[in-house]
mmCIF file of C-alpha atoms and ligand atoms in Angstrom:
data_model
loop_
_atom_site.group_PDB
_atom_site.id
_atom_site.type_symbol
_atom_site.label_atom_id
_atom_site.label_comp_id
_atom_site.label_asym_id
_atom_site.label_seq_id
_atom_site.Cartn_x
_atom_site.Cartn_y
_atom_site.Cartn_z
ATOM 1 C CA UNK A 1 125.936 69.062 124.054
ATOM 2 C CA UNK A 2 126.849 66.132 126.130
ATOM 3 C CA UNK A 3 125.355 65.937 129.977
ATOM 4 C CA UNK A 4 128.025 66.724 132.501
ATOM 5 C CA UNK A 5 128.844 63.482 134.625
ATOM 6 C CA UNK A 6 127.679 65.739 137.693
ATOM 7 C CA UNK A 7 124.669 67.457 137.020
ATOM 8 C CA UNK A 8 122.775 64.238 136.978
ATOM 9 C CA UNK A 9 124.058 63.957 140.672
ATOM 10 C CA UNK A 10 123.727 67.549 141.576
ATOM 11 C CA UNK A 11 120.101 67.603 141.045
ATOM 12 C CA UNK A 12 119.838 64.824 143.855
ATOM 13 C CA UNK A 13 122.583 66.700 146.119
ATOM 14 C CA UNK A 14 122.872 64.814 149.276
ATOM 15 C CA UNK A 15 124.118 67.447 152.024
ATOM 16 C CA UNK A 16 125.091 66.039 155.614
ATOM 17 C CA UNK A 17 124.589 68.831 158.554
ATOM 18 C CA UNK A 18 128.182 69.085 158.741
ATOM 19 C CA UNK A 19 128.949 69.752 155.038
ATOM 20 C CA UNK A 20 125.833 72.538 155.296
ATOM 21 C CA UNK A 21 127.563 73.829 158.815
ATOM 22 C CA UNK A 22 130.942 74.351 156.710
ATOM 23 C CA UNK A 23 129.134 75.534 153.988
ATOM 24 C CA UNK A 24 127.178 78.721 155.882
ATOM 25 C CA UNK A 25 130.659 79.905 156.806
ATOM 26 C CA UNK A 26 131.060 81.717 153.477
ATOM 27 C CA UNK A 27 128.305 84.541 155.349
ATOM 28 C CA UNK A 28 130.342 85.157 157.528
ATOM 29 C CA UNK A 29 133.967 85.996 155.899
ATOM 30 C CA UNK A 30 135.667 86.442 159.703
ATOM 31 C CA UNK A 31 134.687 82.734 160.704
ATOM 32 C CA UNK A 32 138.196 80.541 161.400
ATOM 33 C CA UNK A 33 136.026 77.040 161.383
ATOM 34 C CA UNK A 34 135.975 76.949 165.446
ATOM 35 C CA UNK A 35 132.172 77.673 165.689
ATOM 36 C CA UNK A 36 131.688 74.776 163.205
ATOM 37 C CA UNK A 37 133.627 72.774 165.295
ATOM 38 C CA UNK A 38 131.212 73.776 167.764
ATOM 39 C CA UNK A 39 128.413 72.929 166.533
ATOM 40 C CA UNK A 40 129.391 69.826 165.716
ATOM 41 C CA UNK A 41 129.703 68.990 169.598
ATOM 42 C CA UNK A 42 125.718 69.388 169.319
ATOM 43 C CA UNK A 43 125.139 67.157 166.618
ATOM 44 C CA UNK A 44 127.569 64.636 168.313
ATOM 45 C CA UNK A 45 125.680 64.910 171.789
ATOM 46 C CA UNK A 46 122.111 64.805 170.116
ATOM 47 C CA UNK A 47 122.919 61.456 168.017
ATOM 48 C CA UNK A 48 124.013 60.015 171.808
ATOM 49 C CA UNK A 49 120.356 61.348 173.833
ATOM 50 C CA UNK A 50 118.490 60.063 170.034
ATOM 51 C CA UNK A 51 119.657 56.361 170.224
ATOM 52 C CA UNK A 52 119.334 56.399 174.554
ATOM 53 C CA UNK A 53 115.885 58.315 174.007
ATOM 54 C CA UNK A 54 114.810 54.998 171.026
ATOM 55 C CA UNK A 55 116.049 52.294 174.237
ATOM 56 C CA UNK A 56 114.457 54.500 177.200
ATOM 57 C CA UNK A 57 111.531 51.630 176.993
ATOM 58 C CA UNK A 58 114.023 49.005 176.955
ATOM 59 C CA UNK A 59 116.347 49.487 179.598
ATOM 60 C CA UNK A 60 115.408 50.395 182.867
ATOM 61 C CA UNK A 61 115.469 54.247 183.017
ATOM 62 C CA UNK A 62 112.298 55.529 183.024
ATOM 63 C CA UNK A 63 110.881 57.468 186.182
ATOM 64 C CA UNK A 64 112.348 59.953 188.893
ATOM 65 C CA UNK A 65 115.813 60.187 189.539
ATOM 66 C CA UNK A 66 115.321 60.987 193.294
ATOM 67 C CA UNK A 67 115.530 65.043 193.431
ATOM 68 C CA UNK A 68 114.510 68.228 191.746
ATOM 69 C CA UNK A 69 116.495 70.160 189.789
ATOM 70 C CA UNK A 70 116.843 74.198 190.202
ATOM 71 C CA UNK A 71 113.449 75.223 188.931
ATOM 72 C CA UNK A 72 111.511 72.711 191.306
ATOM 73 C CA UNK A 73 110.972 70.172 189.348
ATOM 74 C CA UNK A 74 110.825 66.469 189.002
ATOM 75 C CA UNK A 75 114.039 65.460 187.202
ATOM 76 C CA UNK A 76 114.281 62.020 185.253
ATOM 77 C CA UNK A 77 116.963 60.024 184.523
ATOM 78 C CA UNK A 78 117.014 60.639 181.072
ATOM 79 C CA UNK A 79 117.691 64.395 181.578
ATOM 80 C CA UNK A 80 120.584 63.968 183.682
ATOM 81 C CA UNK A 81 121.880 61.747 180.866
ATOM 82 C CA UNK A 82 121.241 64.547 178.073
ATOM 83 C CA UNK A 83 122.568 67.502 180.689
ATOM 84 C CA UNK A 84 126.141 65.170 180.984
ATOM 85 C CA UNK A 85 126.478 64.144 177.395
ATOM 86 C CA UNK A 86 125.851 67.487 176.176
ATOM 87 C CA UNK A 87 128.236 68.933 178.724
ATOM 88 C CA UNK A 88 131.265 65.908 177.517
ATOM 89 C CA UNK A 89 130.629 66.749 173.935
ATOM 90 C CA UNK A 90 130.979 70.386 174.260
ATOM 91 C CA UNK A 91 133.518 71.411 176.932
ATOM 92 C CA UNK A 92 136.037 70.035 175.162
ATOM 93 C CA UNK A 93 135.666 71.659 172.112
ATOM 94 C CA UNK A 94 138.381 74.476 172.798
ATOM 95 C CA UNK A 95 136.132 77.451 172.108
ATOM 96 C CA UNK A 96 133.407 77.204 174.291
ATOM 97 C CA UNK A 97 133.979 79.278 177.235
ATOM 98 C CA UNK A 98 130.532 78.974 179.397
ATOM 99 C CA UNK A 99 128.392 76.105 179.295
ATOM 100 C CA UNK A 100 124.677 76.586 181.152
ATOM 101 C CA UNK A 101 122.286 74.103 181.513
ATOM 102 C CA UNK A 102 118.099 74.347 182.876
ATOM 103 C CA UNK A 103 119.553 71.284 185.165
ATOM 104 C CA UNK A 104 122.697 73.228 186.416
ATOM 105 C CA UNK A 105 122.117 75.959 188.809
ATOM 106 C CA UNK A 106 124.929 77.383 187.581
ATOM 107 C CA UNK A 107 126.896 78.103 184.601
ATOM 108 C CA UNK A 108 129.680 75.854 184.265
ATOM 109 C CA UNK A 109 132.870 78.174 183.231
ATOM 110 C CA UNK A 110 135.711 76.582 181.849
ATOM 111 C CA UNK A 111 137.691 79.294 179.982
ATOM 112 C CA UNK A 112 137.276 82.316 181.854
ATOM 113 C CA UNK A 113 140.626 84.337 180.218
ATOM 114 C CA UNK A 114 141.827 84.924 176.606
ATOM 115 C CA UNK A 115 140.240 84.111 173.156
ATOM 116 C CA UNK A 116 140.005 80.250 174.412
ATOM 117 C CA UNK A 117 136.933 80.521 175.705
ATOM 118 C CA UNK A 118 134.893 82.355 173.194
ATOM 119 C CA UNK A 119 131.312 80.911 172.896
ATOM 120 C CA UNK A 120 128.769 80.280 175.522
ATOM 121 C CA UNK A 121 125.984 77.310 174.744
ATOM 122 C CA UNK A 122 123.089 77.437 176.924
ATOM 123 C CA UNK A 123 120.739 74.256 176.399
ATOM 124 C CA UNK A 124 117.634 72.589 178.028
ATOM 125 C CA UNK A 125 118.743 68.804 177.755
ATOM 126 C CA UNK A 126 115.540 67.496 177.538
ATOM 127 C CA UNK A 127 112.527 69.072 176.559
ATOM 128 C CA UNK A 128 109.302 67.914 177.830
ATOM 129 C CA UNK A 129 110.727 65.275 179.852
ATOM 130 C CA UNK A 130 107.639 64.044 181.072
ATOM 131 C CA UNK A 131 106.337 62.393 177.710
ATOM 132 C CA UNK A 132 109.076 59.740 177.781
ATOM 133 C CA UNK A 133 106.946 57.695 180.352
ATOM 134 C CA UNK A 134 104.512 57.644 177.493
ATOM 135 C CA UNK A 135 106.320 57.459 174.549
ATOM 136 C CA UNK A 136 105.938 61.061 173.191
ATOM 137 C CA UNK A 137 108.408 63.498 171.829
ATOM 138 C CA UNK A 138 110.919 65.008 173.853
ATOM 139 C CA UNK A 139 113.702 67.281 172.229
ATOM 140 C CA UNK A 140 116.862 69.525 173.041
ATOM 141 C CA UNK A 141 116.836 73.022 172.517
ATOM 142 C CA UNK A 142 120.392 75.152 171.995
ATOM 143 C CA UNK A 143 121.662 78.056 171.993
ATOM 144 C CA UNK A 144 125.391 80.141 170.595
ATOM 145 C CA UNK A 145 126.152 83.358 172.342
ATOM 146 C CA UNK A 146 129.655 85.096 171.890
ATOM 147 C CA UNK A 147 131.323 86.216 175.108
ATOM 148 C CA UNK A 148 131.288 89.874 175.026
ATOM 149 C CA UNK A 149 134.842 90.533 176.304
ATOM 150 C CA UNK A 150 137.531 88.715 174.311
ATOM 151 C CA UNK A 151 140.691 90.666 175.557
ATOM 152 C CA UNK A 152 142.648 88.987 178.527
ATOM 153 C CA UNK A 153 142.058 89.052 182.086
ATOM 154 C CA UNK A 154 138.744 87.633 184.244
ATOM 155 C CA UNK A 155 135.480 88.543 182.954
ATOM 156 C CA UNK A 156 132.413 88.421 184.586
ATOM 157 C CA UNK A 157 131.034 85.510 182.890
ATOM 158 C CA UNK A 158 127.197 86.236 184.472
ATOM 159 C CA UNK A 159 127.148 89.371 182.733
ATOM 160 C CA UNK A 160 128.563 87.771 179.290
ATOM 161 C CA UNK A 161 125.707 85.195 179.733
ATOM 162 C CA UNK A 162 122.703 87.665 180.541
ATOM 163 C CA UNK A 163 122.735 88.971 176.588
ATOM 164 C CA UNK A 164 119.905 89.532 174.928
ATOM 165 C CA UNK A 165 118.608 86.638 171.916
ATOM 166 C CA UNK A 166 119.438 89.051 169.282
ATOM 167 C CA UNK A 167 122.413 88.813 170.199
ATOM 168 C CA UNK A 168 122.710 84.846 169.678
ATOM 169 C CA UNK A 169 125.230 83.269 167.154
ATOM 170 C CA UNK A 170 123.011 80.060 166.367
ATOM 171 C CA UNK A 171 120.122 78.378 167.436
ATOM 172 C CA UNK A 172 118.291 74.948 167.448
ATOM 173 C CA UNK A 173 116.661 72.455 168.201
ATOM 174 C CA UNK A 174 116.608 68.584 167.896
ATOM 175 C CA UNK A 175 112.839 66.371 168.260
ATOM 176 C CA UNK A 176 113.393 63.040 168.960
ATOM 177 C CA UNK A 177 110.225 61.473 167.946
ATOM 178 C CA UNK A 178 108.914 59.498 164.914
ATOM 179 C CA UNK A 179 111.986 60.591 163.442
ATOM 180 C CA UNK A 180 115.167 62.835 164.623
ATOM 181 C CA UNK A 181 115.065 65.982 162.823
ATOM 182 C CA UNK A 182 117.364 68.911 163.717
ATOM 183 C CA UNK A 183 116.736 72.591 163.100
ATOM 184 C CA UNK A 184 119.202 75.210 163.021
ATOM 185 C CA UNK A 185 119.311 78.603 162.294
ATOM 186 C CA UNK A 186 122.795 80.812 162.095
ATOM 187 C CA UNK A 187 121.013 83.998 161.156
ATOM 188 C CA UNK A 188 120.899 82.655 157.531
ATOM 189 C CA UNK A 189 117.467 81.310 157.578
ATOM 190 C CA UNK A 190 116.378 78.191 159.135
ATOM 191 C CA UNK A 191 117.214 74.448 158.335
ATOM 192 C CA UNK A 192 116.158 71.169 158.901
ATOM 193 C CA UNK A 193 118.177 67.677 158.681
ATOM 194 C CA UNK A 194 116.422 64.431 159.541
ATOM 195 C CA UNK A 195 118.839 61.614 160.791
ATOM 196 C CA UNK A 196 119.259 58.615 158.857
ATOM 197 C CA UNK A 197 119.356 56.316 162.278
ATOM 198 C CA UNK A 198 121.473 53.172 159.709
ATOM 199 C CA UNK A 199 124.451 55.649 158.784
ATOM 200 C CA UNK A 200 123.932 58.246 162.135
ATOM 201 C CA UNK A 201 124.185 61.100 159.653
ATOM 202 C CA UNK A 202 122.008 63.979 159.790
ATOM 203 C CA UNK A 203 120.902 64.751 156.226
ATOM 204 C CA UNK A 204 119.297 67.782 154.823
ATOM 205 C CA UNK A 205 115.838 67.814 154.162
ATOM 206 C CA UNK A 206 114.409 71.756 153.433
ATOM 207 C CA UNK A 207 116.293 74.634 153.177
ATOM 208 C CA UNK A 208 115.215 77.775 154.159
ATOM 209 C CA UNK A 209 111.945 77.291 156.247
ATOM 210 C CA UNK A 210 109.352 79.615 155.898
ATOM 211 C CA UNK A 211 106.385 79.453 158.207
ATOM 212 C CA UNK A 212 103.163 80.286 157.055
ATOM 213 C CA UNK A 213 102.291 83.725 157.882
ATOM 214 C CA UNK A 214 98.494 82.604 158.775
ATOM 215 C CA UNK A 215 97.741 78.988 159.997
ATOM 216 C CA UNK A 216 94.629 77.387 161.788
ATOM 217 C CA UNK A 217 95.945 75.574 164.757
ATOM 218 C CA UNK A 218 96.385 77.304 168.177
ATOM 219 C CA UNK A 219 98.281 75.336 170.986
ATOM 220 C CA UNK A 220 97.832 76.371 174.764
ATOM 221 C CA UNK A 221 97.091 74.066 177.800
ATOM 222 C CA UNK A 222 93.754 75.240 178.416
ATOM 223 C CA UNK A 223 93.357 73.767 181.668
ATOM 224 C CA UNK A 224 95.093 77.235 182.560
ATOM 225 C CA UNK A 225 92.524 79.182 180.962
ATOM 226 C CA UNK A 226 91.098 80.502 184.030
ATOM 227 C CA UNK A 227 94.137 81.422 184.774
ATOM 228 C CA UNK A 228 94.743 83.452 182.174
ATOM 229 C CA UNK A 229 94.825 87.237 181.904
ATOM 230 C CA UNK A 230 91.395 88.632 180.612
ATOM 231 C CA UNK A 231 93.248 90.363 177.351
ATOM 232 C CA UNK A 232 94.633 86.230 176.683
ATOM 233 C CA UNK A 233 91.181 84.660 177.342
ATOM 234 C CA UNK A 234 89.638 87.418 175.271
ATOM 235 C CA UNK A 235 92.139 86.025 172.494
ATOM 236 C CA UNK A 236 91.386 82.307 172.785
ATOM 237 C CA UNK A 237 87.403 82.875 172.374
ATOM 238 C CA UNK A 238 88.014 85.360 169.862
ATOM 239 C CA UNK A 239 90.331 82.674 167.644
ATOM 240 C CA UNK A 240 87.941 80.069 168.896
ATOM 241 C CA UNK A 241 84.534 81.459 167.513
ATOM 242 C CA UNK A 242 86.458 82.248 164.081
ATOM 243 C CA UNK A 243 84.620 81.034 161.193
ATOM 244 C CA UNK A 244 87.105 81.942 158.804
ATOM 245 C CA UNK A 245 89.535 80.230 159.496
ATOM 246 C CA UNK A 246 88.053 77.777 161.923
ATOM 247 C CA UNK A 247 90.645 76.854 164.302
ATOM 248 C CA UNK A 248 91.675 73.835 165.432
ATOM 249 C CA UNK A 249 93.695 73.130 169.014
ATOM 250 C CA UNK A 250 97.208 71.031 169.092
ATOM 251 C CA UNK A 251 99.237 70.576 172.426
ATOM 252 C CA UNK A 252 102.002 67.707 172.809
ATOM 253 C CA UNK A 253 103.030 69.329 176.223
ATOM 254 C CA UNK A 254 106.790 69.616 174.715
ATOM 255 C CA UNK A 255 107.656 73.124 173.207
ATOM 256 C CA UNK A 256 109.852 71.429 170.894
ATOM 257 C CA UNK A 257 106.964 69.159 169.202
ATOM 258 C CA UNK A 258 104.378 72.004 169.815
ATOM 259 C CA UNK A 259 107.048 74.413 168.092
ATOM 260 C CA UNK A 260 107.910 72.729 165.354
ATOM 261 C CA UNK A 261 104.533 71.861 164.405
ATOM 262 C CA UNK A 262 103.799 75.642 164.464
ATOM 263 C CA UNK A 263 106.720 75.998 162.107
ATOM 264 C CA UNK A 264 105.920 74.187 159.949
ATOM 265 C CA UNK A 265 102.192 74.348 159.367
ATOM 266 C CA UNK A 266 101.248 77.722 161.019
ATOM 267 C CA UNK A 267 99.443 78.836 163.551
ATOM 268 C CA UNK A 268 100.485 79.896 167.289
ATOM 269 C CA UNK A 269 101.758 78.199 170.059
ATOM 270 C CA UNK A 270 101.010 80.419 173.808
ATOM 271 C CA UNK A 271 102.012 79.983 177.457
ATOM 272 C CA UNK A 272 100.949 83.052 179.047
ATOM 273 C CA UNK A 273 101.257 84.244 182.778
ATOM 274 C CA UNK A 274 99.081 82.254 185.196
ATOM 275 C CA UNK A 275 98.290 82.874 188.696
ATOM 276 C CA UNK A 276 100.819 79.672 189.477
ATOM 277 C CA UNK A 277 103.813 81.012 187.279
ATOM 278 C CA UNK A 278 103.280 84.994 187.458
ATOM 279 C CA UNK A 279 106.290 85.369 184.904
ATOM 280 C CA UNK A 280 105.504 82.737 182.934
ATOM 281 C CA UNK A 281 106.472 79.201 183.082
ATOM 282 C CA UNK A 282 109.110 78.718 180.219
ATOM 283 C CA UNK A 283 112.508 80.120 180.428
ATOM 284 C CA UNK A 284 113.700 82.683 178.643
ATOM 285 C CA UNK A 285 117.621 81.990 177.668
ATOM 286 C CA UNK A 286 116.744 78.183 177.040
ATOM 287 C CA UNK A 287 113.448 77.658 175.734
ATOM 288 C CA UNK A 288 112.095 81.089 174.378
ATOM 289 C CA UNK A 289 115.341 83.269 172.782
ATOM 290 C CA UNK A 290 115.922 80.327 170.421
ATOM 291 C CA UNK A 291 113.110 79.420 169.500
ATOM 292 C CA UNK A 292 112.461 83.250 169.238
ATOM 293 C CA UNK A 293 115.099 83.447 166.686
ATOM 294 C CA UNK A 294 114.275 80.301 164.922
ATOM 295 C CA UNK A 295 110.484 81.706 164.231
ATOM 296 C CA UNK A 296 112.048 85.068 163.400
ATOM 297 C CA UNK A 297 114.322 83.486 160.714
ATOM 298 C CA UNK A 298 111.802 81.888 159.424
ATOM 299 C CA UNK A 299 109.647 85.101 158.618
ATOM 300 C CA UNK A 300 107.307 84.054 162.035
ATOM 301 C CA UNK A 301 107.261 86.137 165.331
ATOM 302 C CA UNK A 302 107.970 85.902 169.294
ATOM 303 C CA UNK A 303 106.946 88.034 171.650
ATOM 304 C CA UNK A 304 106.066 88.115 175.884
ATOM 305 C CA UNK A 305 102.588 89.828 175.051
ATOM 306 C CA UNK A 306 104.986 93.354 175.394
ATOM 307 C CA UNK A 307 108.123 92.907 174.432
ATOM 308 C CA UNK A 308 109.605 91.081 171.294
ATOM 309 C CA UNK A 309 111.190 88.318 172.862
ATOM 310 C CA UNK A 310 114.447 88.553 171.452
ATOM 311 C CA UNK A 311 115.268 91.913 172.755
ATOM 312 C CA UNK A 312 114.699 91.138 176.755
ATOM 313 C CA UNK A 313 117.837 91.456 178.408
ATOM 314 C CA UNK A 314 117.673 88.453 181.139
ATOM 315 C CA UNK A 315 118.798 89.881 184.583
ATOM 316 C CA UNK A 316 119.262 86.109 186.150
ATOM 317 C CA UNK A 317 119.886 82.337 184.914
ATOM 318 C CA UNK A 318 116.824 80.742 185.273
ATOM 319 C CA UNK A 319 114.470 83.474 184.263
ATOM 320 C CA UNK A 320 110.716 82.670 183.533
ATOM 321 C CA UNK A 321 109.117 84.640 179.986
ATOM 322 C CA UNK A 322 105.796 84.401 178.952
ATOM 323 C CA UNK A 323 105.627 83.404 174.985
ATOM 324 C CA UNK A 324 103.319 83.726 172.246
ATOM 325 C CA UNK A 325 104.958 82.615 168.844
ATOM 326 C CA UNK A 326 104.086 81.608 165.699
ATOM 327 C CA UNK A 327 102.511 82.671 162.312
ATOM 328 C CA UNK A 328 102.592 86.667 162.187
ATOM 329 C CA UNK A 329 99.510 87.359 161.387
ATOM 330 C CA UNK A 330 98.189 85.343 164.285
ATOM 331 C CA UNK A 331 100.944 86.370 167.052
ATOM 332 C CA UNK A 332 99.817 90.099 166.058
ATOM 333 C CA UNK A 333 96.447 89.705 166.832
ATOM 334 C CA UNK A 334 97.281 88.121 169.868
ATOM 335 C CA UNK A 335 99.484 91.252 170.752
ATOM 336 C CA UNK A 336 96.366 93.876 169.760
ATOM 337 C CA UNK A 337 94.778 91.735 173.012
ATOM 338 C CA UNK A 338 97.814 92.160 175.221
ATOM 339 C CA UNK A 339 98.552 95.638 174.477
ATOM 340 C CA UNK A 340 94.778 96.186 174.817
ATOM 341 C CA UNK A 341 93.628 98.132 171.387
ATOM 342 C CA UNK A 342 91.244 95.127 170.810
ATOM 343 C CA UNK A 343 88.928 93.570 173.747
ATOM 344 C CA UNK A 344 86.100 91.824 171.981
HETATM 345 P P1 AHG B 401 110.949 70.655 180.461
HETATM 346 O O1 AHG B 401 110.578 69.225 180.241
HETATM 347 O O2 AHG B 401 112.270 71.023 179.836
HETATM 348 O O3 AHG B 401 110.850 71.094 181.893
HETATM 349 O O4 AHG B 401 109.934 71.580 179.641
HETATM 350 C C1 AHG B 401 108.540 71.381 179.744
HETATM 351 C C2 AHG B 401 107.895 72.628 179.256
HETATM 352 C C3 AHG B 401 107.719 72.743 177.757
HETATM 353 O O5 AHG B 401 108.350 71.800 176.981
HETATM 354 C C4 AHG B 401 106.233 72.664 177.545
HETATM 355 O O6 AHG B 401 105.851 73.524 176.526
HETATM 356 C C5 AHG B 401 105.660 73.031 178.870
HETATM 357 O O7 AHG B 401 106.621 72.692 179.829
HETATM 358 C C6 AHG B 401 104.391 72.339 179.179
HETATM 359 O O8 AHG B 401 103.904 72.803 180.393
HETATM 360 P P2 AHG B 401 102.482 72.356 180.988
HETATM 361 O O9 AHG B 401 102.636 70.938 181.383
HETATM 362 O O10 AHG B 401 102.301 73.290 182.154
HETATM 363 O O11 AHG B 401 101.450 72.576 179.918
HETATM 364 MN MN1 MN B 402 111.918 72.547 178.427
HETATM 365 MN MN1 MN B 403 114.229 70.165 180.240
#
């Protein structure tokens, strides 16, 4: 029997982000197209930040921008520039009805009646800012919610915000460092897309991450370790002293390097409560729900040292989480610490 003319091409399938966006629609029979159209507002705005991130050594943008942004901290340039062109590329979409920011103080409503303004994206811009001065990876995390109420009439759009991560639509993330990759997760598993910087198209690289349910490498900034809560410290020496396996420590200082590391090679990633950041020091809606749901989807866990992370129900904006995720086996010995069955 003769080849087919496409099978030969078929076993090299290239698949752009877009074409796999349009593709994961067929799990969900109600979807009209809209949240693809979306989502491709995210792709657009991350392809902008990737080639100003590649010339942030060449043109003069490094260092302070002159204020601090909600949470107290120093803000650079560079995140301003992510916060606006992630704002232009999505509040135009149609569908988006909230857009909320870590550099906004507040949500940013734009369709606040009807079916118009259906989704809500919540993003941190620029993730681990402070390695640009030093040529390290920085990211952008995202995240879909659905607003709750799609009837007519003003909603309360704090309350439709304030959801729970189970609740989210999509997730993601985009690292901007030796390479631009960009992982996304619908609820379908997770996938990752590496951008081919000559054509600016993100292609697909693995389907269907799994991360390894055991892994060696723990990442933590251990100058906090005295700091730490005796059930977390208990934890660290315990993982430390391991002979089998013997651990080894990782820590970029970006959750979005220090994440995807963890996804893809195992392992945990922690920021606890400290003494200086009682609740935590990440936030909850834009760094730890997605990434929450990205570890979940990939077959890895998330969790506050209580709680599962995905089912805290935020009660403001800006709220603080600790976050232990990673590998399950690892995050669940972690947890026998927290919930103190083990203290050895
Ligand atoms: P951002 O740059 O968005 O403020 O986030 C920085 C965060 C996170 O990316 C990282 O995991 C953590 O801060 C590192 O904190 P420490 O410097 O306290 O270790
Ligand atoms: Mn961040
Ligand atoms: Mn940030």
């Amino acid at each position: 029997m003769s080849e087919h003319p496409i099978s030969r091409f078929a076993e090299t399938r290239m698949v752009t982000l877009q074409q796999h966006i349009m593709e994961q629609q067929k799990y969900h029979p109600t979807a009209t197209g809209e949240f693809s159209w979306l989502l491709s507002g995210v792709t657009q705005a991350t392809k902008i930040i990737a080639a100003k991130v590649r010339r942030a050594g060449l043109v003069d943008i490094l260092g302070d921008a002159g204020h601090e942004n909600v949470q107290g901290e120093e803000v650079q340039k560079l995140d301003l520039f992510a916060n606006e062109i992630l704002m232009k590329c999505l509040a135009y979409r149609g569908n988006v009805g909230i857009l909320a920011s870590e550099e906004n103080e507040n949500p940013i409503v734009l369709h606040d009646t009807g079916a118009a303004g259906r989704y809500i994206v919540l993003f941190d811009p620029l993730d681990g800012s402070s390695n640009i001065d030093v040529n390290m990876p920085v990211g952008t995390i995202f995240s879909v919610l659905e607003r709750q109420n799609t009837g007519f009439g003003p909603r309360d759009s704090l309350t439709d915000i304030l959801q729970p991560g189970i609740r989210q639509r999509a997730a993601g993330y985009v690292i901007y460092g030796s390479s631009t990759v960009f992982v996304y997760t619908t609820g379908q598993g997770v996938h990752l897309f590496t951008l081919d910087p000559a054509s600016g198209t993100f292609l697909l690289h693995k389907e269907g991450l799994e991360m390894p349910p055991a892994g060696k490498i723990y990442s933590v900034n251990e100058a906090n370790f005295p700091d730490f809560e005796p059930p977390v410290q208990n934890f660290l020496k315990k993982i430390k002293s391991s002979k089998e396996p013997a651990f080894t420590s990782r820590y970029v200082g970006a959750l979005v390097a220090d994440f995807h590391r963890t996804l893809l090679k195992g392992g945990i990633f922690l920021y606890p409560r400290t003494a200086k950041a009682p609740q935590g020091k990440l936030r909850l809606l834009y760094e730890c729900s997605p990434m929450a749901f990205i570890a979940e989807q990939a077959g890895g866990m998330a969790t506050d040292g209580e709680h599962r992370i995905l089912e805290k129900v935020p009660s403001s904006l800006h709220e603080r989480s600790a976050l232990f995720i990673g590998s399950r086996n690892i995050v669940e010995e972690a947890l026998s610490y927290t919930r103190g069955e083990r203290k050895d």
